[in-house]
Tab-separated table of C-alpha atoms and ligand atoms in Angstrom:
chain	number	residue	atom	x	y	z
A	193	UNK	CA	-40.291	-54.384	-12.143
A	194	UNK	CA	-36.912	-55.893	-12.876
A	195	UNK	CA	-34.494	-54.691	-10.414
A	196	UNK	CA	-31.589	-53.110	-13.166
A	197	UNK	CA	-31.019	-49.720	-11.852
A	198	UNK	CA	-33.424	-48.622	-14.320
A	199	UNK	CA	-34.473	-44.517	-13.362
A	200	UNK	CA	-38.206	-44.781	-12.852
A	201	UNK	CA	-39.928	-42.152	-15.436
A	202	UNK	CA	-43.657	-41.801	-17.513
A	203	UNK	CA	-46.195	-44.921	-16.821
A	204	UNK	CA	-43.582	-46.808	-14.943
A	205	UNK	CA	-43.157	-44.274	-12.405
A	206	UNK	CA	-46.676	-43.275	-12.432
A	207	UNK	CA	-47.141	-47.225	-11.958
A	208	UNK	CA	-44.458	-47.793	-8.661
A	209	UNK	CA	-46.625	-44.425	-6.795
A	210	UNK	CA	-49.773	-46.042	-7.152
A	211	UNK	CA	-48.997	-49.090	-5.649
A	212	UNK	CA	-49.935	-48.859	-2.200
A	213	UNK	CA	-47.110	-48.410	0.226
A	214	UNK	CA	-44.623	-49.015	-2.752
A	215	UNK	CA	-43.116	-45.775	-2.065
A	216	UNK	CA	-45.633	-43.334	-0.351
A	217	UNK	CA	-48.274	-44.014	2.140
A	218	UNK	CA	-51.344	-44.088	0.633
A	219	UNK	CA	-52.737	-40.168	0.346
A	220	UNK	CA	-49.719	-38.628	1.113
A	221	UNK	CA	-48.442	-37.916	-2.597
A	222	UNK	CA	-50.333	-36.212	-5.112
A	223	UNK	CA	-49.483	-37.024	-8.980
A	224	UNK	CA	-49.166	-33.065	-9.661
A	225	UNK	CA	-45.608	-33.661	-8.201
A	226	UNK	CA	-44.616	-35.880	-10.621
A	227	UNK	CA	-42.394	-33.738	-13.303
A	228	UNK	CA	-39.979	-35.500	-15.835
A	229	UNK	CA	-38.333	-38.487	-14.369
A	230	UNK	CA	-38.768	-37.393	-10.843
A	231	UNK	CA	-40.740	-36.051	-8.411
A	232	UNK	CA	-41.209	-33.222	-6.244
A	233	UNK	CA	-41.709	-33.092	-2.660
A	234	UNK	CA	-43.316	-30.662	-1.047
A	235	UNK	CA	-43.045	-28.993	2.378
A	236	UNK	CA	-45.089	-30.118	5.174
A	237	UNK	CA	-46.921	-28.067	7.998
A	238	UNK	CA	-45.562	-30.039	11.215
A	239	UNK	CA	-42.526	-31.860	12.458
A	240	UNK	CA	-41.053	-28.224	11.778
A	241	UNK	CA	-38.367	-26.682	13.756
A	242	UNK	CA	-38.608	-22.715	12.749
A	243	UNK	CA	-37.582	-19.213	14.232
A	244	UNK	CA	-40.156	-18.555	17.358
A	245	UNK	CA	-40.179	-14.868	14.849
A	246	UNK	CA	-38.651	-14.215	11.632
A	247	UNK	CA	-34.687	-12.986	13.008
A	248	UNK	CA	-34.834	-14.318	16.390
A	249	UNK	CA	-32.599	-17.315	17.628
A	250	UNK	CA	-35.144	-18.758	19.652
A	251	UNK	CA	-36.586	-21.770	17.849
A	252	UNK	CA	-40.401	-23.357	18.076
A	253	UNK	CA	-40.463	-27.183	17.226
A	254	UNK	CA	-43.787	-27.809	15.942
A	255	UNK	CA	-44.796	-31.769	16.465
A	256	UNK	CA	-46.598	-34.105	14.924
A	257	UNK	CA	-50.312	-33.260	14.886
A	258	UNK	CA	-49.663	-29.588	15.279
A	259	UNK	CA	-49.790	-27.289	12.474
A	260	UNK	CA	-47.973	-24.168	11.019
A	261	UNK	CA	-49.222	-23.541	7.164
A	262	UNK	CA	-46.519	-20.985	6.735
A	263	UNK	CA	-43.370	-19.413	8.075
A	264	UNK	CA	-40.615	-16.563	7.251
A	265	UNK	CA	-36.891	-16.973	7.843
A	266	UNK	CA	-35.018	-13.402	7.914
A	267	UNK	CA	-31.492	-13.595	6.397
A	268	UNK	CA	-29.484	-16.139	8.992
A	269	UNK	CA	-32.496	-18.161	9.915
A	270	UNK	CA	-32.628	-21.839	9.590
A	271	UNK	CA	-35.194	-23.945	10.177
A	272	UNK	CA	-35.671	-27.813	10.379
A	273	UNK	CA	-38.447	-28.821	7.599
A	274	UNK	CA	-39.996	-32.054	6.687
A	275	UNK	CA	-42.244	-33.290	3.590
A	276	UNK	CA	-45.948	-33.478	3.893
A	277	UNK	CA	-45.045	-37.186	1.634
A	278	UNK	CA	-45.346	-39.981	4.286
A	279	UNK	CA	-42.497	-42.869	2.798
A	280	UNK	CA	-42.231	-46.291	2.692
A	281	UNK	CA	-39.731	-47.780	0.195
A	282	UNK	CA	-39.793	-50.646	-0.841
A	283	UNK	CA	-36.496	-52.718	-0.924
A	284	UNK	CA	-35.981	-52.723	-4.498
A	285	UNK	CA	-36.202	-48.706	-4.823
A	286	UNK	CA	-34.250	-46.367	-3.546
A	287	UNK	CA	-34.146	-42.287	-4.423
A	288	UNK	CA	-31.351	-39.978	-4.711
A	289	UNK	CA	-32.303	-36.252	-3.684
A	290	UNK	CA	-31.711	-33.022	-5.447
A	291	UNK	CA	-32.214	-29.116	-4.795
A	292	UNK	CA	-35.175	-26.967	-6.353
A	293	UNK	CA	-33.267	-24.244	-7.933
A	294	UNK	CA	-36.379	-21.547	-7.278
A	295	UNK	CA	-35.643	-22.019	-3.793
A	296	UNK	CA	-31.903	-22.068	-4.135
A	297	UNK	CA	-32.441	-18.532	-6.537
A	298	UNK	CA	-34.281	-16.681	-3.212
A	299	UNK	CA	-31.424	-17.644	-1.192
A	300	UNK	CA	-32.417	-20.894	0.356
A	301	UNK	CA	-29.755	-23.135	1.341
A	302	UNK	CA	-30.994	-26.741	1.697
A	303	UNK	CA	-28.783	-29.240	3.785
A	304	UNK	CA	-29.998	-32.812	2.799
A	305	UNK	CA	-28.729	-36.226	2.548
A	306	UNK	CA	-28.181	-38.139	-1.249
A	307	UNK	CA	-30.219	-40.862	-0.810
A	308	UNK	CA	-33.588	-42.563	0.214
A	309	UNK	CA	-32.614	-45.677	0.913
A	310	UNK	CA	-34.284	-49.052	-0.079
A	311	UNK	CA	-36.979	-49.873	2.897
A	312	UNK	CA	-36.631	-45.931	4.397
A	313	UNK	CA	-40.321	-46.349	6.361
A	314	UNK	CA	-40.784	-50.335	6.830
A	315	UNK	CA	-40.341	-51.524	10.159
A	316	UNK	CA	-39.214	-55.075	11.008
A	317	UNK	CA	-42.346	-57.176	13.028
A	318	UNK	CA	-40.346	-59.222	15.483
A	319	UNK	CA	-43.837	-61.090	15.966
A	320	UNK	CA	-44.496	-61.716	12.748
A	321	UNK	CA	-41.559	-61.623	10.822
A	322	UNK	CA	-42.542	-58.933	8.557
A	323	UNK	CA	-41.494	-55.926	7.330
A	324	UNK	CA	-44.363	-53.368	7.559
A	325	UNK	CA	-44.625	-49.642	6.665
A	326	UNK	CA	-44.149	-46.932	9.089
A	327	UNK	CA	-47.289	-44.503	9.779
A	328	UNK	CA	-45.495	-41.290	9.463
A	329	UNK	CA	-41.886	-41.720	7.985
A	330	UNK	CA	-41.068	-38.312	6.845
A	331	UNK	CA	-37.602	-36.914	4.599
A	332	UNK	CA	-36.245	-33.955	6.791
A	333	UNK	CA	-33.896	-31.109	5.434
A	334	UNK	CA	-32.395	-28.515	6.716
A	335	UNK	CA	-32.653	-25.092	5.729
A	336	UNK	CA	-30.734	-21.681	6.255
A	337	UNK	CA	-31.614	-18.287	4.700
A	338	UNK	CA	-27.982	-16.860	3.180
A	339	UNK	CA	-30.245	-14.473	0.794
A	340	UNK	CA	-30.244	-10.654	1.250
A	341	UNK	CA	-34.374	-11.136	1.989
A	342	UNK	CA	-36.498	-12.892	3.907
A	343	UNK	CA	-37.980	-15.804	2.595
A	344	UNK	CA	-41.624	-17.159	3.227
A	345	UNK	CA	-42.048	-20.591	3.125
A	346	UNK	CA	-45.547	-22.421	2.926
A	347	UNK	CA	-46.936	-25.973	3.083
A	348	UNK	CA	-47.075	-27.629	0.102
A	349	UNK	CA	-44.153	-25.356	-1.165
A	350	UNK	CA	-41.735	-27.837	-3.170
A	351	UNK	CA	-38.728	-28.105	-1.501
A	352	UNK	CA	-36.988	-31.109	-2.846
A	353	UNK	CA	-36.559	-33.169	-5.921
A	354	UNK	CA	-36.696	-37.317	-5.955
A	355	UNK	CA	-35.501	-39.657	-8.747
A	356	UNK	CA	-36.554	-43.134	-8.288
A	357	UNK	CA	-34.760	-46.349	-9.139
A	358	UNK	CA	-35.538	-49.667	-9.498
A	359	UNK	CA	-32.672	-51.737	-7.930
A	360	UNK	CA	-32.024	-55.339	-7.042
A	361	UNK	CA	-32.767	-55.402	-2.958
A	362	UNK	CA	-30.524	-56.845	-0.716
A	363	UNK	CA	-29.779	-60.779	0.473
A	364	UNK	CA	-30.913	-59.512	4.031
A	365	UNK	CA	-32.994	-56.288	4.287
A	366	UNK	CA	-31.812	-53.697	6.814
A	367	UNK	CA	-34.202	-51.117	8.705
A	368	UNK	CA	-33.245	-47.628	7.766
A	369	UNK	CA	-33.246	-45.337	10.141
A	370	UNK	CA	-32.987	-41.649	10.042
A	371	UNK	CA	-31.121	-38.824	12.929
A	372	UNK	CA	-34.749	-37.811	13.735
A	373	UNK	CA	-36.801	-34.951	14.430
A	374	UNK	CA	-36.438	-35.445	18.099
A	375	UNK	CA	-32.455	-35.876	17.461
A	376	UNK	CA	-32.748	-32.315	14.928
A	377	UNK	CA	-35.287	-30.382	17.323
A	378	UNK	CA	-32.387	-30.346	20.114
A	379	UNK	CA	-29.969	-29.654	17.303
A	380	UNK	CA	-31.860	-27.013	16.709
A	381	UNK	CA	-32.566	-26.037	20.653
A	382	UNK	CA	-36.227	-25.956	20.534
A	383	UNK	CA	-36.369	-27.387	24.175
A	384	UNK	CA	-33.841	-24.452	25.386
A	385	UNK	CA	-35.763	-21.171	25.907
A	386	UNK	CA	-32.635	-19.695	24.915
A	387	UNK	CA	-31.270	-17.211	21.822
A	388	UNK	CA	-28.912	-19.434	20.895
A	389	UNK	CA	-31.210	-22.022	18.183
A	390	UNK	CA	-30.391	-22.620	14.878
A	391	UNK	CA	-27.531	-23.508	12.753
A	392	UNK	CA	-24.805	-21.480	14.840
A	393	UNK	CA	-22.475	-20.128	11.338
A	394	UNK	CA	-25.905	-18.764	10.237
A	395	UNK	CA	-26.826	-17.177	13.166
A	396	UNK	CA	-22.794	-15.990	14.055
A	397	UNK	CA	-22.898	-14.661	11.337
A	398	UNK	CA	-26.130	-12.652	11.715
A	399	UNK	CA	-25.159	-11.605	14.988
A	400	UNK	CA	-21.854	-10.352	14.161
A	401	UNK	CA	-23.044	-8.502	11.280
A	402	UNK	CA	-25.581	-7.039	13.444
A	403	UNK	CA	-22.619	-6.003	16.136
A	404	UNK	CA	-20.221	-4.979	13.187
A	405	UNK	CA	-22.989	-2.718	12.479
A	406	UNK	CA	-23.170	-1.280	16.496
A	407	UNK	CA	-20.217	-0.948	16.568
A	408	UNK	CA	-19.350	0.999	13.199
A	409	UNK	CA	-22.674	3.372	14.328
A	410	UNK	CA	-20.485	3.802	17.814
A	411	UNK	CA	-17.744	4.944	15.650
A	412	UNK	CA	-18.887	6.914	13.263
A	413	UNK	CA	-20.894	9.017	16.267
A	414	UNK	CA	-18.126	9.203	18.195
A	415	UNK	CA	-15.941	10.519	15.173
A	416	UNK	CA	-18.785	13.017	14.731
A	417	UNK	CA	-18.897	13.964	18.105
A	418	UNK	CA	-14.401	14.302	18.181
A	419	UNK	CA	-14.783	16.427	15.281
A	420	UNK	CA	-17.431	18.559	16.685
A	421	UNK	CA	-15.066	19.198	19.741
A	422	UNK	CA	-11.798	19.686	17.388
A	423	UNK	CA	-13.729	22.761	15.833
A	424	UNK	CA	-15.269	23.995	18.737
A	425	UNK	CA	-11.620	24.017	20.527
A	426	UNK	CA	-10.084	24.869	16.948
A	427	UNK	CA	-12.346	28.050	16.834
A	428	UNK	CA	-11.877	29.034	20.892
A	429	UNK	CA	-7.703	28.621	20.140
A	430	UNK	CA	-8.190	31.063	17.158
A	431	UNK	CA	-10.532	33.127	19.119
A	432	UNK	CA	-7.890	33.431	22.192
A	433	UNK	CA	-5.047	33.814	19.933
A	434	UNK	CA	-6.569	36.624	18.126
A	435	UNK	CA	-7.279	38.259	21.291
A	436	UNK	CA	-3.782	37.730	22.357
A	437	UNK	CA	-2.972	39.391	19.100
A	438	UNK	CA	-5.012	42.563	20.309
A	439	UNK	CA	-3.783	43.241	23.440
A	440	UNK	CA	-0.367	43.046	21.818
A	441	UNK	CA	-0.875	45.369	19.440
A	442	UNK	CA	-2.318	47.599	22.076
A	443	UNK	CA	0.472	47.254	24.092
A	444	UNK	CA	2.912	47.710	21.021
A	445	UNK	CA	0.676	50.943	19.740
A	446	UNK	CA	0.493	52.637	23.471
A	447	UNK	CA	4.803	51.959	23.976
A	448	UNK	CA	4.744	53.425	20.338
A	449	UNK	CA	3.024	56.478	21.024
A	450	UNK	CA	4.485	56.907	24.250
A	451	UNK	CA	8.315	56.339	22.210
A	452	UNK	CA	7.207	59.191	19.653
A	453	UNK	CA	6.328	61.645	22.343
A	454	UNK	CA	9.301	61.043	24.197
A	455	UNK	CA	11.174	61.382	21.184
A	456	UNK	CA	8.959	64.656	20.467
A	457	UNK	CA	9.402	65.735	23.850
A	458	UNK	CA	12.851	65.494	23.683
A	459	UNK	CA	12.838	67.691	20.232
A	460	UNK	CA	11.008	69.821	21.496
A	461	UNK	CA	13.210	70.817	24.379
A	462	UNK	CA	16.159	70.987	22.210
A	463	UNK	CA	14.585	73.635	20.205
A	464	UNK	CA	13.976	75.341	22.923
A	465	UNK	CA	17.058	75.396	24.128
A	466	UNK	CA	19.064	75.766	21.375
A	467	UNK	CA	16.568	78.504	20.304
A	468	UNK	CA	17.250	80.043	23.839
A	469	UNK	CA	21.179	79.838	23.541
A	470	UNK	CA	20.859	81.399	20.189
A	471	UNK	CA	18.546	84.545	21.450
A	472	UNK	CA	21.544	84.648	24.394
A	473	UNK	CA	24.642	84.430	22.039
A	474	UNK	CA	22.419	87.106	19.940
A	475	UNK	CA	22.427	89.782	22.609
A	476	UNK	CA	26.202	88.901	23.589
A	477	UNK	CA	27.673	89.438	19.879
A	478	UNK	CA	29.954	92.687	20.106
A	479	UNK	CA	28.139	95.704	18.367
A	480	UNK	CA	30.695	96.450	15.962
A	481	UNK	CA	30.480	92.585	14.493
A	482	UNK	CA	30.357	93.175	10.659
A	483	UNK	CA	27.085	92.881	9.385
A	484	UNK	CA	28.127	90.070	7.094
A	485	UNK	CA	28.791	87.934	10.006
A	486	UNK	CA	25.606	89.186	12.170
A	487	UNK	CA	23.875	88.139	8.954
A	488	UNK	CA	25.324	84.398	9.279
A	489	UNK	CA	24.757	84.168	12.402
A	490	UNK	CA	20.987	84.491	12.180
A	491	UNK	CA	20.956	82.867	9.092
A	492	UNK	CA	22.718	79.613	11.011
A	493	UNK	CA	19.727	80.270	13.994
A	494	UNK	CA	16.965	80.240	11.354
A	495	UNK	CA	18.026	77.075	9.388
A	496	UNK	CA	18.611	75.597	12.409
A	497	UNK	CA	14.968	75.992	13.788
A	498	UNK	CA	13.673	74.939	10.287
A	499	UNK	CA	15.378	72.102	10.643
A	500	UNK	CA	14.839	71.082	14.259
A	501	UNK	CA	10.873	71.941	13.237
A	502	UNK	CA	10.949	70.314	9.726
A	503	UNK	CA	12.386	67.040	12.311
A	504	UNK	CA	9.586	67.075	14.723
A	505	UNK	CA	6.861	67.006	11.929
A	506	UNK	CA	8.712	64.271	10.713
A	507	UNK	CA	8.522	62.882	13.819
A	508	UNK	CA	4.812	63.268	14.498
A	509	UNK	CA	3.854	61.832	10.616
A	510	UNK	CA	6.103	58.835	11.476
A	511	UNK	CA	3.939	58.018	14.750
A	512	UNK	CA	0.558	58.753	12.843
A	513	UNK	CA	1.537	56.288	10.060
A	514	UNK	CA	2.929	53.948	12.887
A	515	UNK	CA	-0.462	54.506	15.031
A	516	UNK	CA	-2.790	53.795	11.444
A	517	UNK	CA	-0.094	50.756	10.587
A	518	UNK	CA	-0.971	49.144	14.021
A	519	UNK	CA	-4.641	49.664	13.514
A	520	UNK	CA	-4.780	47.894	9.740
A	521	UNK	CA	-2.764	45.119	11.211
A	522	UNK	CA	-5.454	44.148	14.156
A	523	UNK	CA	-8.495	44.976	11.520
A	524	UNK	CA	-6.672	41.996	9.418
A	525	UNK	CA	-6.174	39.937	12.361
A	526	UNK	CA	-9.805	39.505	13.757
A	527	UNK	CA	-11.113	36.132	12.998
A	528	UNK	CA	-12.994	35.929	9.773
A	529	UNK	CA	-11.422	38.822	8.326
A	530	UNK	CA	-10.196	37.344	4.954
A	531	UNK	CA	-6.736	37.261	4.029
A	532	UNK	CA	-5.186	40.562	2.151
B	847	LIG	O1	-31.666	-35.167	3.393
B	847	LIG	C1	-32.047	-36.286	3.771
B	847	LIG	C2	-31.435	-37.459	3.361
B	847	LIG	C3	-31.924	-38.676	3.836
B	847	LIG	N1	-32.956	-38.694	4.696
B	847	LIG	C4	-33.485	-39.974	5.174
B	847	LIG	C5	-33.626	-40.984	4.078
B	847	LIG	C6	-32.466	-41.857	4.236
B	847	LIG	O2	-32.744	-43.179	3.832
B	847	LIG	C7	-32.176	-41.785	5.695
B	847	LIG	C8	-30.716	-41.986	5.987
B	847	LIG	O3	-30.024	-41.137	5.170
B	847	LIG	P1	-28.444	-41.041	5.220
B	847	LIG	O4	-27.878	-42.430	5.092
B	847	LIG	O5	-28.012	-40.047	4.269
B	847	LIG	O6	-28.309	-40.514	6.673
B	847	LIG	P2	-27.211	-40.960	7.734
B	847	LIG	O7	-27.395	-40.092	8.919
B	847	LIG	O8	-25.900	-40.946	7.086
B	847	LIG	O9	-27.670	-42.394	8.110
B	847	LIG	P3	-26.784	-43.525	8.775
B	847	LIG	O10	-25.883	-42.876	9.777
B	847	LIG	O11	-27.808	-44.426	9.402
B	847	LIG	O12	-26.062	-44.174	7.647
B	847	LIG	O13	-32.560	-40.476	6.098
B	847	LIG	C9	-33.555	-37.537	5.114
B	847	LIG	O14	-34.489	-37.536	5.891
B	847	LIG	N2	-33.072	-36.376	4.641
């Protein structure tokens, strides 16, 4: 392989995997990953840091040896992930990294490096002056859930996409070293038994959604629970107000009645009298007054009490109509009673 940048593709790729500890350890890659010019690597089932359960901040590290064949991160998980391909790059290859859009499409956003460098998973022999390949040199990426959904994730899922290169190595070769799980589990908080794992935007955001949500439920019942007392107090106000509105008009009718009796009472007495003065002045009129004038006389007396009677039945029609006025009014006033 001449060393001229040349992206590794067909036979020639197929070629550089075969060779043993070229680029993969031996039995760690499978050619049904190889697609186009590149090839996809596919999600491992340990040296995982993922949710202890789907939406909670408290994160499980699971290490090398142990094994979790699937997982779900709810919307604000992350997770720590790492291939199931073991590497070991020679120094005249090196990989640049890109996203699987499926993954991307169900909301998966994948935090990752560019670039597998040239001799990612050799080791330098100070013994024998050698470079020799790592056992268990693993990619890691991390991983947050910003989808509406959860998202299951399973091993041997694809979950990232290599191009090789053929390159010219380096005058001196350098060991290539990488954060770490060990470095990524504490990121992560896997040895704190605490709710507080995870990539902290992801879950801050989660959380405050989550308290948004609270407190707009507080809110809203409390609204609820405002406007139930407005009406009930609403409805007692109109309640007292119309029964304010009662007793006034029962106060109003009874001074009413009480005005039109005094006022017939008073009538009443003047006809009386003045009936009584007439009968007198009657009896005292000379006997030899003309007739004509006798004749007025009564006359004046009898229009007189037609007029002081035609007055009080005005009077008492005037208090019914004031008494049946009174009573319409509070009929209209009761609550409930609709307008006109
Ligand atoms: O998403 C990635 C990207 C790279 N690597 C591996 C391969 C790479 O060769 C090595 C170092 O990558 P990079 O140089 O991007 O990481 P770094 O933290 O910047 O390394 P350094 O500080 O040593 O330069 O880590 C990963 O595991 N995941």
């Amino acid at each position: 392989m001449n060393g001229d940048g040349r992206l590794l593709s067909g036979q020639g790729l197929l070629d550089a995997l075969n060779q043993p500890d070229r680029i993969f350890r031996a039995g760690s890659w499978s050619s049904d990953q190889v697609l186009g010019a590149g090839y996809s690597v596919r999600l491992g089932g340990d040296l995982l840091v993922i949710p202890s359960t789907p939406g909670n901040a408290r994160y499980t590290a699971v290490t090398d040896g142990a094994r979790v064949s699937e997982f779900t991160l709810a919307p604000g998980d992350s997770a720590l992930i790492s291939t199931i391909e073991r590497f070991t790059f020679d120094f005249d290859v090196t990989a640049t990294i890109g996203d699987k859009f499926g993954l991307s499409a169900r909301g998966l956003l994948i935090l990752h490096g560019s670039t597998v460098h040239p001799g990612y998973g050799r080791q330098y022999d100070q013994d024998t002056s050698r470079w020799s390949a790592k056992s268990n040199e693993r990619l890691y990426f991390v991983v947050a859930n910003v989808g509406p959904t959860e998202i299951h994730l399973r091993e041997g899922d694809q979950i990232a996409y290599l191009q090789f290169f053929a390159i010219e190595p380096a005058a001196e070769p350098k060991s290539v070293s990488n954060v770490g799980f060990d470095y990524l589990s504490k990121l992560f908080r896997a040895d704190h038994d605490s709710e507080d794992g995870g990539l902290a935007y992801f879950r801050n955001v989660k959380d405050l959604r989550s308290e948004t949500e609270t407190i707009a439920g507080d809110l809203r019942a409390g609204m609820e629970r405002l406007q139930r007392e407005f009406e009930a107090e609403l409805s007692g106000m109109r309640r007292e107000v119309a029964e304010a509105q009662t007793s006034v008009d029962r106060v109003t009718n009874g001074s009413n009645t009480v005005v039109v009796f005094g006022v017939f009472l008073v009538g009443v007495t003047l006809l009386g009298f003045v009936l009584t003065s007439i009968a007198d002045l009657v009896e005292k009129l000379p006997e030899h007054l003309s007739t004509g004038r006798y004749t007025l006389v009564v006359a004046l007396a009898v229009a007189y009490a037609l007029a002081a009677v035609t007055g009080v039945v005005f009077v008492a029609q005037a208090a019914r109509a004031t008494v049946r006025g009174a009573a319409t009014n509070r009929k209209g006033k009761e609550p409930g009673t609709p307008p006109g």
